[in-house]
Short mmCIF file of C-alpha atoms in Angstrom, two decimals:
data_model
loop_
_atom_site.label_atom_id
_atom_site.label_comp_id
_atom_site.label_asym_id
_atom_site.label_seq_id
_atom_site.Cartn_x
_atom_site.Cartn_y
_atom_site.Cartn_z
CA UNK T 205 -51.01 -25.34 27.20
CA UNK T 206 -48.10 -27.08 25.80
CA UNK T 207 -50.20 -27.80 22.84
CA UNK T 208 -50.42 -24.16 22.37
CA UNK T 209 -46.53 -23.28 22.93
CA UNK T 210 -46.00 -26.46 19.94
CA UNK T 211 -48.20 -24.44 17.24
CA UNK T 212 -46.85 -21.18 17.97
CA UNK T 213 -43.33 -21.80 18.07
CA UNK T 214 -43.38 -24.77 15.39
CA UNK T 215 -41.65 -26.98 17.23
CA UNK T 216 -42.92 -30.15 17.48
CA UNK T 217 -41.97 -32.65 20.13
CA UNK T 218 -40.54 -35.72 19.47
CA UNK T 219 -43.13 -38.06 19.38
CA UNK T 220 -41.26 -41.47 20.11
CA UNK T 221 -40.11 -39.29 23.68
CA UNK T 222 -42.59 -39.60 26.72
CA UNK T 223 -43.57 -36.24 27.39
CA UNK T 224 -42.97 -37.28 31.09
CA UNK T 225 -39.25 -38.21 30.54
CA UNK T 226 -36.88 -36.35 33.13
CA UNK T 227 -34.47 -34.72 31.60
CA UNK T 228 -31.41 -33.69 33.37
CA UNK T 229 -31.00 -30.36 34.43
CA UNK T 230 -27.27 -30.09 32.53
CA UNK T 231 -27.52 -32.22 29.27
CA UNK T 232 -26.17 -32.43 25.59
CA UNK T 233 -29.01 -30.30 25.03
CA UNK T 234 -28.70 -27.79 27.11
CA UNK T 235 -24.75 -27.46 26.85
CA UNK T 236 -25.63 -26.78 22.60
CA UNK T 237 -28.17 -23.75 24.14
CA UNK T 238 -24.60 -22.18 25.85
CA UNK T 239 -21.90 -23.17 22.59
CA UNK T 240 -24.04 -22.75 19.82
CA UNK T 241 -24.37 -18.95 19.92
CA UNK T 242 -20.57 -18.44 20.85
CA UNK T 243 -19.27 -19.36 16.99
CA UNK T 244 -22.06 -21.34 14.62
CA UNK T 245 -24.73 -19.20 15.79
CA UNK T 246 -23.33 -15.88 17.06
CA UNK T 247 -25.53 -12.91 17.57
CA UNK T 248 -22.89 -10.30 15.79
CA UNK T 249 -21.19 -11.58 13.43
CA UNK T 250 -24.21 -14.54 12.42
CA UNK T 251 -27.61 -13.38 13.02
CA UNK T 252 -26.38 -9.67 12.81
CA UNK T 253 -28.14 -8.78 15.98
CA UNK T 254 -27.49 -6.26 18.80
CA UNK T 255 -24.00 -4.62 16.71
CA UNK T 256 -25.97 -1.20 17.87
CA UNK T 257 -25.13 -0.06 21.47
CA UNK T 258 -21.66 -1.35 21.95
CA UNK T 259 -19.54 -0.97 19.08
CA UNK T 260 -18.16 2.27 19.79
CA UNK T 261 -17.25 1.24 23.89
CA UNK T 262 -14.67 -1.43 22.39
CA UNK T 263 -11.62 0.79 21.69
CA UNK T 264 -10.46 -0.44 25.20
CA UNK T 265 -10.32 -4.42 26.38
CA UNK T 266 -11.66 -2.86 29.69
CA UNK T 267 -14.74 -1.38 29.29
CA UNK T 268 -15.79 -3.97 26.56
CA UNK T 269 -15.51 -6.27 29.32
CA UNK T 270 -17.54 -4.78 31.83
CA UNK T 271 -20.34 -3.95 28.74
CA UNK T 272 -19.78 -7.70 28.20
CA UNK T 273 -20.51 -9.02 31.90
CA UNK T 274 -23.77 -6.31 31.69
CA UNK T 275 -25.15 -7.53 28.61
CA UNK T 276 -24.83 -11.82 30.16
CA UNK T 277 -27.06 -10.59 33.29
CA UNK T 278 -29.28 -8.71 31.42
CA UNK T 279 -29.59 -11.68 28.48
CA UNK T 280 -29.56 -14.49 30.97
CA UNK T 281 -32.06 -12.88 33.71
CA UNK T 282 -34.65 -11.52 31.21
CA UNK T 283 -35.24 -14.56 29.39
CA UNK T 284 -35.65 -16.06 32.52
CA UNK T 285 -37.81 -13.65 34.22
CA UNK T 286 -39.79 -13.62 30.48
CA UNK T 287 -40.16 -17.50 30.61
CA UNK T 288 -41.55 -17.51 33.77
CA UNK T 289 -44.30 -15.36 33.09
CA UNK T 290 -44.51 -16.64 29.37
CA UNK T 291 -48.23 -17.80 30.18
CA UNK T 292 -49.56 -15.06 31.77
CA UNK T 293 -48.48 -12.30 29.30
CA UNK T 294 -51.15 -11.30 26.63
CA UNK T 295 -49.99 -11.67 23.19
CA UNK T 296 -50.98 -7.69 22.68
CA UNK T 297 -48.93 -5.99 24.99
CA UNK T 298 -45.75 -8.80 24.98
CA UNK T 299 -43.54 -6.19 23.61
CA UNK T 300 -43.84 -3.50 26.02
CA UNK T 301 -43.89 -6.24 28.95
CA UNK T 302 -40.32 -7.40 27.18
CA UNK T 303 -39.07 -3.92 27.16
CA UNK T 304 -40.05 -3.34 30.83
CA UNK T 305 -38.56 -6.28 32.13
CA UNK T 306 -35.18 -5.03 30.12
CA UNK T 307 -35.57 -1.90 31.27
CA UNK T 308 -35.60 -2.84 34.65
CA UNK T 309 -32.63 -5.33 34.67
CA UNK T 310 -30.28 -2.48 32.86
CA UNK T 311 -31.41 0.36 35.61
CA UNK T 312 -30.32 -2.37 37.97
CA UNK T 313 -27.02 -2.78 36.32
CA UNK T 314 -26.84 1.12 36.12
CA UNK T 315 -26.79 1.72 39.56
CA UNK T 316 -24.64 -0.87 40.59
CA UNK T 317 -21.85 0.18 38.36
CA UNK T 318 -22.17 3.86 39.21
CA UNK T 319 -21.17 2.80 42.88
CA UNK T 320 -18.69 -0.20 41.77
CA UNK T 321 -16.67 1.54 39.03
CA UNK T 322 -17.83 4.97 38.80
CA UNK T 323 -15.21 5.40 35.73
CA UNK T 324 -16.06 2.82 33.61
CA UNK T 325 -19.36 4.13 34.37
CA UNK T 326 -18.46 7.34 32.81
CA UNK T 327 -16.62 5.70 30.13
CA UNK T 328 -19.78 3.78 28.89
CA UNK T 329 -22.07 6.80 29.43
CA UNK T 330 -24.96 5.83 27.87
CA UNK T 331 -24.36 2.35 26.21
CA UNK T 332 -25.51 0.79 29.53
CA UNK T 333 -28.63 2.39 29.22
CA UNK T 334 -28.94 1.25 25.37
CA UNK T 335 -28.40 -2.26 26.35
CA UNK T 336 -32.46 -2.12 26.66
CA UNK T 337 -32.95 -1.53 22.86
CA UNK T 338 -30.03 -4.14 21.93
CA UNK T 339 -31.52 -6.45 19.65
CA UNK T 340 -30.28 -9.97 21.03
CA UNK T 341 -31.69 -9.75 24.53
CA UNK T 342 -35.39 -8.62 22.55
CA UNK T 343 -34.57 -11.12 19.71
CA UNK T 344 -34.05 -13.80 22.03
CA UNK T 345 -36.71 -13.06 24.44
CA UNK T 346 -39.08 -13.25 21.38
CA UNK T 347 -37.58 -16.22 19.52
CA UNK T 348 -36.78 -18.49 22.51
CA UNK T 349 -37.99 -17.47 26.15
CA UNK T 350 -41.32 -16.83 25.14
CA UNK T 351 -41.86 -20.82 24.11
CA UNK T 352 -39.46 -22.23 26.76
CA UNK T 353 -38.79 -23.35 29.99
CA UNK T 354 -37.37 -21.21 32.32
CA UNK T 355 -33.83 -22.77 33.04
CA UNK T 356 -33.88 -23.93 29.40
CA UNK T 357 -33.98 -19.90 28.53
CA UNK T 358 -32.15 -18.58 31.20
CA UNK T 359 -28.87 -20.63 29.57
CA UNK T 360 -29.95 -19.26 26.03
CA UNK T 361 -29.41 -16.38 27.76
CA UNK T 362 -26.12 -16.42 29.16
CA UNK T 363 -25.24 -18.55 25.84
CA UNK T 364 -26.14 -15.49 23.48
CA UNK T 365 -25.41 -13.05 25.97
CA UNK T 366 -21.45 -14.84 26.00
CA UNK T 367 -21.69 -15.14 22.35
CA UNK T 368 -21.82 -11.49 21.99
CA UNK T 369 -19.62 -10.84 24.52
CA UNK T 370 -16.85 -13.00 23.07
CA UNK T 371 -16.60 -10.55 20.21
CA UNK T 372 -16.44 -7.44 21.85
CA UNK T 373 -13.72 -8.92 24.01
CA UNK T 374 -11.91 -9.79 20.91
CA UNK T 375 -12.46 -6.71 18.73
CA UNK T 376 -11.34 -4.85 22.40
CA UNK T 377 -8.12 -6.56 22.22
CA UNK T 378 -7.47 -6.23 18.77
CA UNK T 379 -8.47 -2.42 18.62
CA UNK T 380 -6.27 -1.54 22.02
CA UNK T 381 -3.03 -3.51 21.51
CA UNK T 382 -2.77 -2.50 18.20
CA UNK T 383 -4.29 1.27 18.77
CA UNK T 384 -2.49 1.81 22.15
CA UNK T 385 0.05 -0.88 22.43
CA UNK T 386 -1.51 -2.05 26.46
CA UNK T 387 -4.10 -4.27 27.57
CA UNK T 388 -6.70 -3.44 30.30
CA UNK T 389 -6.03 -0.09 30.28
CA UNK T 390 -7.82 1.54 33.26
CA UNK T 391 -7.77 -1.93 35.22
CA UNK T 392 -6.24 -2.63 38.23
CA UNK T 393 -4.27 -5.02 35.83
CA UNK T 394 -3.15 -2.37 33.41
CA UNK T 395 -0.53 -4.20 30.78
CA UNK T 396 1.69 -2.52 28.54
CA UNK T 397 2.30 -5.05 25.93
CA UNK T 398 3.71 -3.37 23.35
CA UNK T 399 3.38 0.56 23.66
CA UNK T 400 5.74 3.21 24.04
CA UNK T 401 6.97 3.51 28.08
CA UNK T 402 5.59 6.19 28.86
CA UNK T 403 3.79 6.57 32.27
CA UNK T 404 5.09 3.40 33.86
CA UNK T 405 3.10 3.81 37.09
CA UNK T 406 0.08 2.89 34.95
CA UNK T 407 1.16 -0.73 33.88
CA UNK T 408 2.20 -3.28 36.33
CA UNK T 409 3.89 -4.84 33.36
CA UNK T 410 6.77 -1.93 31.99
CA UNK T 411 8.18 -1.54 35.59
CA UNK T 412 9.76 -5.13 34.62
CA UNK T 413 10.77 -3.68 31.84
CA UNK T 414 12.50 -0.29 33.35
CA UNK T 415 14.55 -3.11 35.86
CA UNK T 416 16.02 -4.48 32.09
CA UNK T 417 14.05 -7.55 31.84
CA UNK T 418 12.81 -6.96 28.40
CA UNK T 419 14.01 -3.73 26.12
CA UNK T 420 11.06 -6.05 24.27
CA UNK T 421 8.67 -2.74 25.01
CA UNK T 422 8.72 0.46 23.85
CA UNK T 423 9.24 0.00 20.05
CA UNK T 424 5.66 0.37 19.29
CA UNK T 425 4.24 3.14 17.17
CA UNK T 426 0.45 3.84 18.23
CA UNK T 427 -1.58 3.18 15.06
CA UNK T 428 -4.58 5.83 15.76
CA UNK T 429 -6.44 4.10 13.19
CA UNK T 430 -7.63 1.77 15.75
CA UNK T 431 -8.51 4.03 17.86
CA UNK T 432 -11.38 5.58 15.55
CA UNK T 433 -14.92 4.14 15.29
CA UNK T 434 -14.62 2.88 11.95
CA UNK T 435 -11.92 0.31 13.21
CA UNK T 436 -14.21 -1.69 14.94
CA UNK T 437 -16.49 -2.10 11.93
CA UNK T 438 -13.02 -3.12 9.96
CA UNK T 439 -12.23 -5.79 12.78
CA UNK T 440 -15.66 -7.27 12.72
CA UNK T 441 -15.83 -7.21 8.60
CA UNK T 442 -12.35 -9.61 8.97
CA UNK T 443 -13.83 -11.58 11.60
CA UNK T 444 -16.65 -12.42 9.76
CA UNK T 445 -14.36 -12.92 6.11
CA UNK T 446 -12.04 -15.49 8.32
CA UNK T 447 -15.36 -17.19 9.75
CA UNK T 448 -17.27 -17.86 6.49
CA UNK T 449 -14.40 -18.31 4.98
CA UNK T 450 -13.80 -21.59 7.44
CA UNK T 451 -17.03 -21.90 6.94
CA UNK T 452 -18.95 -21.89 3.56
CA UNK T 453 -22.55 -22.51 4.87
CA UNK T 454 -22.57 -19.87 6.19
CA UNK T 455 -21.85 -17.62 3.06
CA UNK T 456 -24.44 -14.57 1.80
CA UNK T 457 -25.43 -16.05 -1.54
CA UNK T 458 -28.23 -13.10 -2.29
CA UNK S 215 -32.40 29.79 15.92
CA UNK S 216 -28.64 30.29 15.44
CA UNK S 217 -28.16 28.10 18.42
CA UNK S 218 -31.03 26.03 16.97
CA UNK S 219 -28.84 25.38 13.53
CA UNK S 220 -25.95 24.43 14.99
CA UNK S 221 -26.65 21.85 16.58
CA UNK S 222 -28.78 20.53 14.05
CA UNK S 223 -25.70 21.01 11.52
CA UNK S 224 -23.90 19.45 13.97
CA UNK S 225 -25.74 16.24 15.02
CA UNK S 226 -26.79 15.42 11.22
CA UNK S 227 -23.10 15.42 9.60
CA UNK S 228 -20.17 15.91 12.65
CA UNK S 229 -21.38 13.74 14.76
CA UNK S 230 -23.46 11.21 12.90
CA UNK S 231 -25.68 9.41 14.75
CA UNK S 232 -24.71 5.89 12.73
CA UNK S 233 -21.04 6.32 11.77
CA UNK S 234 -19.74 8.12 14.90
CA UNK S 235 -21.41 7.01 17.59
CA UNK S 236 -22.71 3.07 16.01
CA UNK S 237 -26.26 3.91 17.16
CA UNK S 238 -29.22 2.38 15.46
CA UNK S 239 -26.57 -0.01 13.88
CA UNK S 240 -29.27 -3.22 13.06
CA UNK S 241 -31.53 -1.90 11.15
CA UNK S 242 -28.86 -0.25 9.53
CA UNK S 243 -27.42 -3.22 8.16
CA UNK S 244 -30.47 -5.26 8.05
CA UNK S 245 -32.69 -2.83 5.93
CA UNK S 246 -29.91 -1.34 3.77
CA UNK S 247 -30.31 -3.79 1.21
CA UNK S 248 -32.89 -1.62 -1.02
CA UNK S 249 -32.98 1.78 -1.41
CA UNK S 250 -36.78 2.18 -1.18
CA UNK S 251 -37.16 0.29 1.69
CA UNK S 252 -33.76 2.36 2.84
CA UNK S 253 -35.52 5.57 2.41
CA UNK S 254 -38.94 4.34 4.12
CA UNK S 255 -36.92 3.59 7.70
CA UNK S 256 -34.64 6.61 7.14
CA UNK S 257 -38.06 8.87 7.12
CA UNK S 258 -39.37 6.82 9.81
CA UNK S 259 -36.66 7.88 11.71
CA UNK S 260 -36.80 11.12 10.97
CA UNK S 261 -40.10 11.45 12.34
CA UNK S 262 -40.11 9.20 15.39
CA UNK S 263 -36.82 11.07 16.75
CA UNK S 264 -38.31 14.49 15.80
CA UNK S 265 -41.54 13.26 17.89
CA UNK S 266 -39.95 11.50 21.20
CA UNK S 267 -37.50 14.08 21.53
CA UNK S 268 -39.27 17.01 22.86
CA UNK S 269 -41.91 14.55 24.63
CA UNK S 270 -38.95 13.04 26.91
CA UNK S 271 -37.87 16.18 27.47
CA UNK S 272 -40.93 17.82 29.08
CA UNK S 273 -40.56 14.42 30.82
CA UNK S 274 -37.61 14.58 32.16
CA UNK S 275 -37.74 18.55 33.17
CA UNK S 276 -40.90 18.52 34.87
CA UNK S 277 -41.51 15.03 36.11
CA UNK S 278 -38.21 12.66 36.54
CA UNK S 279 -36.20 16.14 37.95
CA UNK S 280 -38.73 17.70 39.96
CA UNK S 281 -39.35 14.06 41.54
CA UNK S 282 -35.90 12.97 41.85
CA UNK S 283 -36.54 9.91 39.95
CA UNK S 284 -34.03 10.00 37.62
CA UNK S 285 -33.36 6.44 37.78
CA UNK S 286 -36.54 5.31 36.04
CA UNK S 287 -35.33 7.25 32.97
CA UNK S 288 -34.60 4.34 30.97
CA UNK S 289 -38.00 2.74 32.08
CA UNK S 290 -40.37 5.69 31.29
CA UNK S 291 -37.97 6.77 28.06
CA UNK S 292 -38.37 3.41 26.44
CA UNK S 293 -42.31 4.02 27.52
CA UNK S 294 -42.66 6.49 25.97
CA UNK S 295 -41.23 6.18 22.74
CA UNK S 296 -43.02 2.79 22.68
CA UNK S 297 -46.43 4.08 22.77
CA UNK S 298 -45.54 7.33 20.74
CA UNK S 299 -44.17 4.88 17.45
CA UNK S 300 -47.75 3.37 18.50
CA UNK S 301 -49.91 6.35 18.55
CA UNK S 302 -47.69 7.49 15.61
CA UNK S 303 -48.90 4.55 14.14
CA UNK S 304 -52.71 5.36 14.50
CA UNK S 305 -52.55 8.25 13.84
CA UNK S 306 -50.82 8.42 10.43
CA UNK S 307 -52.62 5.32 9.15
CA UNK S 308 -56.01 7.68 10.22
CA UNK S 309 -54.89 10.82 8.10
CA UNK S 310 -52.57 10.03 5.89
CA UNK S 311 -53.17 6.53 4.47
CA UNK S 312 -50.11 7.11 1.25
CA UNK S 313 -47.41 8.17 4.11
CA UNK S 314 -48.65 4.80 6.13
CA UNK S 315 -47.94 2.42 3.13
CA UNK S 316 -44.97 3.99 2.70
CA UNK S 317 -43.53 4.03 6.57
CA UNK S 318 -46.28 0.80 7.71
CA UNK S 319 -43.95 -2.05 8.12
CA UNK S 320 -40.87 0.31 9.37
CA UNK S 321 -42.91 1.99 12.37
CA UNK S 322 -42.94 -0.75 15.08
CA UNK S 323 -39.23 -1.88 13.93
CA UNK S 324 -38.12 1.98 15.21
CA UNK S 325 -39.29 1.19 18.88
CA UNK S 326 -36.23 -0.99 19.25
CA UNK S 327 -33.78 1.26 17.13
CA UNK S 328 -30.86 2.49 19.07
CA UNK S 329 -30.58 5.79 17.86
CA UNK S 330 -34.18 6.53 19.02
CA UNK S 331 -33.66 5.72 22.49
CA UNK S 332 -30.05 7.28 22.92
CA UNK S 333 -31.01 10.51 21.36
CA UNK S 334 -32.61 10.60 24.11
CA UNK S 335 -30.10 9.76 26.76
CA UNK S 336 -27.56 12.49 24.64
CA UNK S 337 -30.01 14.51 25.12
CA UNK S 338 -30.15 14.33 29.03
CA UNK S 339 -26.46 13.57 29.46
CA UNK S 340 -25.64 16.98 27.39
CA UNK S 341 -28.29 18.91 29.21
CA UNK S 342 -29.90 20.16 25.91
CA UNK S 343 -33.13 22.80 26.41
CA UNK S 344 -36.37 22.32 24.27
CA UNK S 345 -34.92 23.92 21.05
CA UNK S 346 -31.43 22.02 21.46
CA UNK S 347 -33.39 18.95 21.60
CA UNK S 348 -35.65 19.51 19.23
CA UNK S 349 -32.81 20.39 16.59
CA UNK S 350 -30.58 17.32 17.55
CA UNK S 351 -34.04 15.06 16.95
CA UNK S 352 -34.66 16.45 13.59
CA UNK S 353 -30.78 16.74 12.65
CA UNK S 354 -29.74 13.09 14.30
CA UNK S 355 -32.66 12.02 12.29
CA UNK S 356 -31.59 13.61 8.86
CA UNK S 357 -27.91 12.07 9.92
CA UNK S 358 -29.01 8.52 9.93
CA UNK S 359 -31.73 9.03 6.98
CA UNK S 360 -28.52 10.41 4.85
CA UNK S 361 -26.22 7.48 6.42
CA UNK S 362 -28.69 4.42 5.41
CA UNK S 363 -29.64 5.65 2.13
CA UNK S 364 -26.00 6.17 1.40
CA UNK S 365 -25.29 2.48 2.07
CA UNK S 366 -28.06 1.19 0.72
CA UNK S 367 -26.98 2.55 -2.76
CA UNK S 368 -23.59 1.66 -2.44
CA UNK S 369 -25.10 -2.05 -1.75
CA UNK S 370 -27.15 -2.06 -4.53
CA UNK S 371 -23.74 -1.40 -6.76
CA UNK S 372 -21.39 -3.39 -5.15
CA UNK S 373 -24.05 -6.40 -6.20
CA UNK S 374 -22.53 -7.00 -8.94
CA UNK S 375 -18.74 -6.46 -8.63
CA UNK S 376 -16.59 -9.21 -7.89
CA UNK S 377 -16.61 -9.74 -3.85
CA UNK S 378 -15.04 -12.73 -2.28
CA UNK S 379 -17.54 -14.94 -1.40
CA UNK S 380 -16.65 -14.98 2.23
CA UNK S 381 -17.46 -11.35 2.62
CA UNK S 382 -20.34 -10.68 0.32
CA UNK S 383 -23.01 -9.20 2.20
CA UNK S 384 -22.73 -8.95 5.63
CA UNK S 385 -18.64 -8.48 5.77
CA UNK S 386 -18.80 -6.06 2.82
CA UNK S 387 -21.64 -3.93 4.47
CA UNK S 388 -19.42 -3.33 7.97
CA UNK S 389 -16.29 -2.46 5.80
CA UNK S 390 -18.09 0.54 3.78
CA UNK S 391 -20.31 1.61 7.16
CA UNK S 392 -16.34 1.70 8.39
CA UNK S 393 -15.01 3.35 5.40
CA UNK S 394 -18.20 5.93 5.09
CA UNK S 395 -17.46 6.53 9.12
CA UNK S 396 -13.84 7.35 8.04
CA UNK S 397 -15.14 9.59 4.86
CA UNK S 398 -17.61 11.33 7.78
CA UNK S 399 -14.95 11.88 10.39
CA UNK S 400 -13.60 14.02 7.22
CA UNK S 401 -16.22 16.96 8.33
CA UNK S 402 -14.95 17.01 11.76
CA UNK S 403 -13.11 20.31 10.76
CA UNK S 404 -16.83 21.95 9.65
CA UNK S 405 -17.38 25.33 11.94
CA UNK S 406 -21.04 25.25 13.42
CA UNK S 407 -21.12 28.78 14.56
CA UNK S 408 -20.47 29.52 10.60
CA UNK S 409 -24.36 28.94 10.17
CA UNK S 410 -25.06 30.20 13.86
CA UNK S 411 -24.38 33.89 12.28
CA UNK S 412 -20.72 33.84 14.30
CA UNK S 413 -23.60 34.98 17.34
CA UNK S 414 -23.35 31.20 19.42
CA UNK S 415 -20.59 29.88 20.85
CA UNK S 416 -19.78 25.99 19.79
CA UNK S 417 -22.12 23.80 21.34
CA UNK S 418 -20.11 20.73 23.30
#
């Protein structure tokens, strides 16, 4: 079998290694499968996978989070629940095994956050449910937990699944400080950072403010740019400029 | 067919499938780079969303609703439009062996394409009928074909301008999908129920 698993994933073992080694459970190895993806390898802004279903839920630091957290379980437990039944799938019908293991996991998440937080729930409407055709957690059930061991996948998993989570964070921040002047809006810790003081019930932050610790707030004017769809496209086209530009492997020379 | 129109007006330039709601957004990038093999997954899409529609539909209405299994949508959706893009598939490289050359390659990529599957879920979540959904398949469809051949042409000029190297490709492809979303948000003031004959009221 692991014969099998070498030729069809092209990776060849190394030969001066005993096959029999053990290797421990938390290694160099496995701690590249959980940094790689965050920068040198990451799904967005790198291999260009999975920018579908989420894009538009990051005008908020909030729900990008929550998308975020879904799409690590989903990532992490599908590769693992593909890896363990890597041998006994036919070839023929892989995909539509893939899809119903996804499918399954993001029903799962579904109904947990309609009873957690039914608002963020509403919020997302149906990204949630189009985490199952978001490309990294098929891309990396293909590429990686197909031909690997199941712990081995499970952290390629929550590596790619942090590694795209990491940017919607960051395009979440960017888009709501600079669109609404707060931070985790819609949070039980609600921040208005910069924004004009308006409802100060809403952010545990301004009613220091009001008491005259900081006339630092209020001087913001909302830049509704941000706040439209195309922003986030803008914010990920600059993160990807400063990255290659850091980085000139990684440049498009077609 | 007023109603029927509107939305289809509607769903193909207001509210854009690609630059309004991000759906389908891979491919979009990925594929854009020609515009032959642009307009091969744009008709693709076209089809397979003009197809799955109506079938989830009559799946929804009469089986998930009448069962009260609404939460195996996203399970039997994603079914479905898996083995329709593979009966598709069959069937058009049966009968029509030029449209299969030209569509071949771009068929089994469209099972994992956003906009297929959350066409779908708009579909539920705005409580279309048969017609509605029919006309957003057909007009989400012409939205995105429009969208990615747009790019794709824009790509093939920008080739040979003067990019910084940092941004050609990939960081020069999300800047005009952000400036075309800007350019589409410009139709937002478009009145459907113009083409519905002033008879329908707005759709939401």
């Amino acid at each position: 079998m692991a014969e099998s698993t070498e030729l069809r994933t092209g990776v060849v073992a190394d030969p001066k290694k005993p096959v029999a080694e053990k290797e421990p459970l938390f290694g160099k190895k496995e701690k590249i499968l959980i940094t790689d993806p965050l920068l040198d390898n990451n799904p967005i802004t790198i291999q260009v996978l999975g920018v579908c279903s989420a894009l538009a839920v990051t005008s908020l630091v909030y729900p990008s989070l929550v998308m975020a957290v879904a799409v690590v379980f989903v990532c992490a437990f599908s590769s693992l629940l593909t890896s363990l039944m890597r041998n006994i799938i036919p070839k023929a019908v892989r995909l539509i095994v893939q899809l119903v293991i996804i499918a399954t996991l993001v029903t799962l998440v579904n109904e947990a956050l309609k009873v957690l937080a039914f608002p963020v729930y509403k919020q997302l409407s149906v990204y949630i449910g189009l985490i199952i055709t978001n490309c990294i957690v098929m891309g990396r059930l293909e590429a990686f937990a197909m031909a690997n061991k199941p712990w081995r996948a499970f952290l390629d998993g929550v590596g790619n699944g942090l590694g795209y989570g990491l940017i919607l964070v960051a395009v979440g921040v960017v888009r709501e400080l600079f669109g609404k002047g707060s931070l985790f809006a819609g949070s039980p810790i609600a921040m208005n950072i910069i924004g004009p003081s308006g409802d100060t019930t809403q952010y545990w932050i301004n009613t220091a403010a009001d008491s005259g610790i900081g006339s630092f707030f209020g001087w913001y004017a909302n830049n509704n740019l941000m706040v439209l769809p195309a922003a986030a496209m803008f914010v990920i086209a600059v993160f990807i400029w400063i990255q290659r530009s850091y980085n000139s492997k990684l440049v498009d020379v077609s | 067919m007023g109603e029927f129109l509107n939305i289809f007006i509607k769903s193909a330039f207001i509210e854009n499938m690609v630059l309004a709601y991000f759906l389908g957004m891979c491919s979009f990038l990925a594929v854009s780079k020609t515009l032959s093999t642009a307009t091969g997954l744009g008709l693709a899409v076209i089809f397979v969303l003009g197809i799955t529609m109506p079938i989830n539909w009559v799946i929804n209405e009469y089986v998930l609703i009448p069962a009260e299994l609404e939460f195996l949508r996203f399970i039997l959706f994603i079914a479905v439009i898996a083995s329709t893009v593979q009966l598709v598939e069959m069937v058009v490289e049966k009968f029509s062996p030029g449209l299969y050359a030209a569509l071949g390659i771009f068929l089994p990529l469209i099972t994992v394409n956003c906009a297929i599957l959350g066409g779908s879920l708009f579909m539920v979540s705005r409580e279309y009928n048969l017609t509605e959904s029919i006309a957003f398949g057909l007009g989400g469809g012409l939205g995105w074909f429009l969208a990615i051949i747009a790019l794709a042409a824009i790509r093939e000029r920008i080739r040979y301008s003067n990019v910084p190297p940092a941004l050609r490709g990939l960081g020069m492809a999300f800047l005009i999908t952000g400036l075309m979303g800007i350019a589409f948000l410009s139709l937002t003031g478009i009145d459907p129920t113009v083409f519905a004959g002033w008879s329908g009221t707005v759709a939401e």
